[in-house]
Structures are given as C-alpha cells and as structure tokens.
GROMACS .gro file of C-alpha atoms in nm:
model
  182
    1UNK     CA    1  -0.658  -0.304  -3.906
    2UNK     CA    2  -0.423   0.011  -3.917
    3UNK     CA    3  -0.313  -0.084  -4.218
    4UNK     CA    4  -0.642  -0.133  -4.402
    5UNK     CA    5  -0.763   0.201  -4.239
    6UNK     CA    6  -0.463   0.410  -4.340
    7UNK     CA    7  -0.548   0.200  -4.720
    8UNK     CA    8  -0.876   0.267  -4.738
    9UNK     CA    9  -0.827   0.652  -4.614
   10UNK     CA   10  -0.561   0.722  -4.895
   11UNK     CA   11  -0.798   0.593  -5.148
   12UNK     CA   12  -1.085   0.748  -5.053
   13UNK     CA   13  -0.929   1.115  -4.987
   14UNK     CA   14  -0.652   1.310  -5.178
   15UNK     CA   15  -0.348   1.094  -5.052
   16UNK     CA   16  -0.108   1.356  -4.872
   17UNK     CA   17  -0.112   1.400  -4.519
   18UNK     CA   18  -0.303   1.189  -4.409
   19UNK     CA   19  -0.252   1.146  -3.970
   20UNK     CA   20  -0.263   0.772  -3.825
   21UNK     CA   21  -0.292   0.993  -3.490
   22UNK     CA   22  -0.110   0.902  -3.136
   23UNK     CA   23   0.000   0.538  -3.271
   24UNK     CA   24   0.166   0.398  -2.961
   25UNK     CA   25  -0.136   0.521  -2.761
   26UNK     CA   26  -0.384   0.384  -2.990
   27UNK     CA   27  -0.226   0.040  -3.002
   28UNK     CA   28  -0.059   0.040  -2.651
   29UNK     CA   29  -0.373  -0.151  -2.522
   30UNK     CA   30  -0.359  -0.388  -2.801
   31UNK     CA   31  -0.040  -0.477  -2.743
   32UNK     CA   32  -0.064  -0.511  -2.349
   33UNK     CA   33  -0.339  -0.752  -2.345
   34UNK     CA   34  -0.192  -0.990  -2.631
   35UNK     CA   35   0.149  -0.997  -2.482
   36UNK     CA   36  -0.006  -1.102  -2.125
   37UNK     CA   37  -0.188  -1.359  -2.298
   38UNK     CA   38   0.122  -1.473  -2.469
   39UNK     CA   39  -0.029  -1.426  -2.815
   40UNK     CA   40   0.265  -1.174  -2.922
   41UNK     CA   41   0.644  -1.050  -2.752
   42UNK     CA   42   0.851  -0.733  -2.792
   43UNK     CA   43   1.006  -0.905  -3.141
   44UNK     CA   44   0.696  -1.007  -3.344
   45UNK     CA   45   0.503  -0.679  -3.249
   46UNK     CA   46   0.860  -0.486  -3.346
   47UNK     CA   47   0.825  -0.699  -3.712
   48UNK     CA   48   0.486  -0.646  -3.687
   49UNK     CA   49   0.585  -0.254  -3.750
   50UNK     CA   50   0.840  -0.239  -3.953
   51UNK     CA   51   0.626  -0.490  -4.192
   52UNK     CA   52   0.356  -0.170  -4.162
   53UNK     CA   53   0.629   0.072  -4.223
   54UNK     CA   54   0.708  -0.109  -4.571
   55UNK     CA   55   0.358  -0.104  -4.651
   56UNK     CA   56   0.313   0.264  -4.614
   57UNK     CA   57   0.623   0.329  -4.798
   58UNK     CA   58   0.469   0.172  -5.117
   59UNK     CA   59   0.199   0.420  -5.109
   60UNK     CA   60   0.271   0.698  -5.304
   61UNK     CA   61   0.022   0.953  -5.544
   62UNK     CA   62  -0.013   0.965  -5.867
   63UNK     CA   63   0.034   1.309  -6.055
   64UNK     CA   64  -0.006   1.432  -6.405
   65UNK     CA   65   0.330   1.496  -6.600
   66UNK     CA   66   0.331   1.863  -6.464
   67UNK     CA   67   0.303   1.718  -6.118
   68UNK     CA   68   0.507   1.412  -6.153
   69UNK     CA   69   0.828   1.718  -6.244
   70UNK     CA   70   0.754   1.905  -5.940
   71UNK     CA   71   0.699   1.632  -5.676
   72UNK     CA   72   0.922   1.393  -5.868
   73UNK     CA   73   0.983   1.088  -5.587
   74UNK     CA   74   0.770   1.282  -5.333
   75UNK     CA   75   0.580   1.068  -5.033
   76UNK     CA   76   0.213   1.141  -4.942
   77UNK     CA   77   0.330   1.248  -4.584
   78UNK     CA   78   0.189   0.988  -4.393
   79UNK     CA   79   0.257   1.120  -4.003
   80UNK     CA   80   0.229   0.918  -3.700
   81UNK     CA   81   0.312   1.051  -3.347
   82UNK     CA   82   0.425   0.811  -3.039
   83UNK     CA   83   0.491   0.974  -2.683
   84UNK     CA   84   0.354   1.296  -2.574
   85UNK     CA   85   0.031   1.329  -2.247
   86UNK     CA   86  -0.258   1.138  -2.183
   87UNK     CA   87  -0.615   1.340  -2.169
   88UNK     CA   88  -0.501   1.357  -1.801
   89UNK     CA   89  -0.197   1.526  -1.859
   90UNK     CA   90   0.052   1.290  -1.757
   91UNK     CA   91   0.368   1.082  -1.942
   92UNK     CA   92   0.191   0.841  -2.187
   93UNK     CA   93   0.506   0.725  -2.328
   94UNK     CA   94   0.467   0.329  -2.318
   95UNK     CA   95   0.566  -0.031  -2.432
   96UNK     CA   96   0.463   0.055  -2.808
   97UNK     CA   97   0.673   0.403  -2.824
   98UNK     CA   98   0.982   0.220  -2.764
   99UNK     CA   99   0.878  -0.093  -3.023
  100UNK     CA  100   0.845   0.216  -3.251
  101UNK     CA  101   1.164   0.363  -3.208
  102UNK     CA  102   1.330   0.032  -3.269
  103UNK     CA  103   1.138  -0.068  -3.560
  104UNK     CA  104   1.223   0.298  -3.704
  105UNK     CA  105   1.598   0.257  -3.606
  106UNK     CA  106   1.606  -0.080  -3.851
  107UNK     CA  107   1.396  -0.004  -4.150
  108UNK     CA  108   1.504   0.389  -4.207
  109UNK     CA  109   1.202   0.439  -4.459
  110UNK     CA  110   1.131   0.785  -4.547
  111UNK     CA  111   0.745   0.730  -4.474
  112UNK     CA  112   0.567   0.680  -4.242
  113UNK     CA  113   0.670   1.058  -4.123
  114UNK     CA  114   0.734   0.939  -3.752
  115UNK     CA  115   0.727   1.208  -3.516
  116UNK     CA  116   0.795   1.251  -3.147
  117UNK     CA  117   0.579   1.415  -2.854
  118UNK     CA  118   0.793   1.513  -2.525
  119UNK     CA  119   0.721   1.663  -2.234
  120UNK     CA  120   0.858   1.752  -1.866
  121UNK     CA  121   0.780   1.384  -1.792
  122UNK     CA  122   0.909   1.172  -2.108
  123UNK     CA  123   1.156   0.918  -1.956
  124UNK     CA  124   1.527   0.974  -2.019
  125UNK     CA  125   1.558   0.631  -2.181
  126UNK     CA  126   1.261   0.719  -2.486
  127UNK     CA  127   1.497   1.009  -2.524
  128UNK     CA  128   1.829   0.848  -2.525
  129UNK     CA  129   1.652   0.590  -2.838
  130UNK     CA  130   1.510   0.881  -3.014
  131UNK     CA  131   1.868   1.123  -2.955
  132UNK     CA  132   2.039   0.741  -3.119
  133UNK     CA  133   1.793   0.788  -3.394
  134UNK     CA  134   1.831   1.126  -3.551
  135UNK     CA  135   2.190   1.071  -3.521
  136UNK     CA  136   2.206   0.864  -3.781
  137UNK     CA  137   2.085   1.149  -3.996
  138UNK     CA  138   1.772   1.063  -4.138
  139UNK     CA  139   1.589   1.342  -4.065
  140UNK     CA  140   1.380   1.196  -3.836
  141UNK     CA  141   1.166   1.189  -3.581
  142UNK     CA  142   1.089   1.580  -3.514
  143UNK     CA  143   1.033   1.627  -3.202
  144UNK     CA  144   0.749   1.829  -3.068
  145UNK     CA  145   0.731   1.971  -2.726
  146UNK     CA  146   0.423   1.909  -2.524
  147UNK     CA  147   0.513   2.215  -2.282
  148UNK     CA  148   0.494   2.459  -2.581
  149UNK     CA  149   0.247   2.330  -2.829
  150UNK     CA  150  -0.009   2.232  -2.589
  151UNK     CA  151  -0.053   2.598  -2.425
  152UNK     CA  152  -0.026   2.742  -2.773
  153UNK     CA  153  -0.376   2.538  -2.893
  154UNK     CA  154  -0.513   2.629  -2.559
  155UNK     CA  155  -0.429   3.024  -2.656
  156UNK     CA  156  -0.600   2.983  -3.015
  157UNK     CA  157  -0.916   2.801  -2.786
  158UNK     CA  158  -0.849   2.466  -2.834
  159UNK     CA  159  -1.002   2.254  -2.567
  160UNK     CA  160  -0.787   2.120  -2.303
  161UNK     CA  161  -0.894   1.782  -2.390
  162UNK     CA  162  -0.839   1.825  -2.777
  163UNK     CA  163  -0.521   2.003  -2.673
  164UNK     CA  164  -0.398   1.671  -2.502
  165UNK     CA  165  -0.480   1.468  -2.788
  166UNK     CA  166  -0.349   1.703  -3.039
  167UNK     CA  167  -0.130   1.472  -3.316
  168UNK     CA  168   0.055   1.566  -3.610
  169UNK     CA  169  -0.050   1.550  -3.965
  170UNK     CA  170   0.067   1.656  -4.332
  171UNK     CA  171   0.450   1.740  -4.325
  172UNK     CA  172   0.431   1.779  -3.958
  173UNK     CA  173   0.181   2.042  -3.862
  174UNK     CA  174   0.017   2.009  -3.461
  175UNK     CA  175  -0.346   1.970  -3.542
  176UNK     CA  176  -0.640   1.879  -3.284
  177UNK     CA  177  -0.712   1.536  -3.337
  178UNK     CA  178  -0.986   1.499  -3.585
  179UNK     CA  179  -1.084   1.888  -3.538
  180UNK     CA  180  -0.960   2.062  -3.796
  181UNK     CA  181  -0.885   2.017  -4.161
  182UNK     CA  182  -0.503   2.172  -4.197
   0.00000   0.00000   0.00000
C-alpha cells in the first residue's frame, strides 16, 4: 500500500519532495501483528524494504532540455523518517527502525532520502546501526535531533502534538506532518 500511495502521490503532484512521513511508526503496527501471527519475520519484512527502496529509486521527473542540464541525474527527494517521539513524548524507536537501518545498510540507493529522528531516549544500539551506516559514506541518514527541533516548532506555534509528529520532507526540511506546504 506504501508503495502505491507514494505512486499515485508522485503522479498526481509535482514529483519532488514528496514525505512518506514517520515510516517505522506508521508500519510498526503492521509489522507487530503479522509477525505474531507468523505471517512475516525480521528477513522477509527487511526484503520487503529494500524491494520498496528499489521501487522508489526508479522514480525520477521528467524535465525539459533546460531542466534535464541543470538537474541532470537528480532524484525527486523522496524523504522518509524512522525513530524520533511518540505524540506522548517518549522513545518510539521500534522493531521497523532497525529493519530500516538494515535494509538501508544493503541496498545503498540514493532515494528514498532516509532520515533519522533522535532524542534523549533513542537506544544506544539504533545509534550504534545508524553511526555503522554513515560510515560507509553515503551521505546518509541525517540525523535530526528531537531535543532541538521539537522546541523550535513549538517557538514558531506549532502545536505540541504536530510538533511530536513533525517528519521530514523535500531535501530534508522538519515540517509538521501534513500542516504546511514547504
């Protein structure tokens, strides 16, 4: 469904920057309840990814010749953001962030734009994987920090709820989920 979504949405709209939100949290459940049914493991949801991560990668826009010199090989920017709070304001770093990290880690794609939430809270082992994984010099994941960004929204009267929720969209901007049009 993700993938048809994140389809139909660069379609539809202008086809750069376009946010699939707070992935792991969105899909955490998903995952929970299929793996205690024994309908997927830790594997076939990690190929699961990195089979989505080679779909987004084919999606790229079409410009006129002027635009095809400037952008020449340039990705629509598709961002995605694992880790980070819960509306309540605690660690909601889970299951799915780490299938992330690994299926980043094997297909080193340049899109989706994966990018990192931390906070006070974010275990030391989510760390450690995503400290591996920008050694290897890909450029990614940014990280963004929780403790900063979150108290900067709530200056510019963001919601502490929207706060929370904030994801990441376009090159890697901290937006309010579904609140603002950066």
């Amino acid at each position: 469904v993700v993938w048809f979504v994140q389809l139909l949405t660069q379609l539809e709209g202008d086809g750069t920057g376009v946010s699939v939100e707070r992935f792991a949290a969105l899909l955490n459940p998903y995952y929970k309840t299929d793996s205690d049914k024994g309908v997927i493991d830790y594997a076939g949801a990690q190929m699961l990814i990195e089979c989505l991560w080679c779909k987004m990668y084919e999606i790229m826009k079409c410009y006129d010749i002027g635009g095809a010199t400037f952008f020449a090989g340039y990705n629509v920017g598709q961002t995605l953001a694992i880790g980070g709070v819960d509306a309540n304001g605690k660690d909601d770093t889970n299951t799915v962030s780490f299938i992330v990290m690994d299926a980043e880690h094997n297909v080193r794609l340049t899109q989706p734009n994966l990018q990192v939430r931390v906070n006070k809270n974010t275990p030391d082992d989510f760390l450690l994987r995503v400290c591996d994984h920008i050694r290897l010099g890909t450029g990614k994941p940014p990280i963004f920090n929780d403790e900063c960004i979150i108290p900067g929204m709530l200056n510019r009267g963001v919601s502490l709820k929207d706060a929370r929720a904030y994801t990441t969209i376009g090159c890697g901007e901290p937006s309010p989920k579904g609140k603002a049009y950066n």
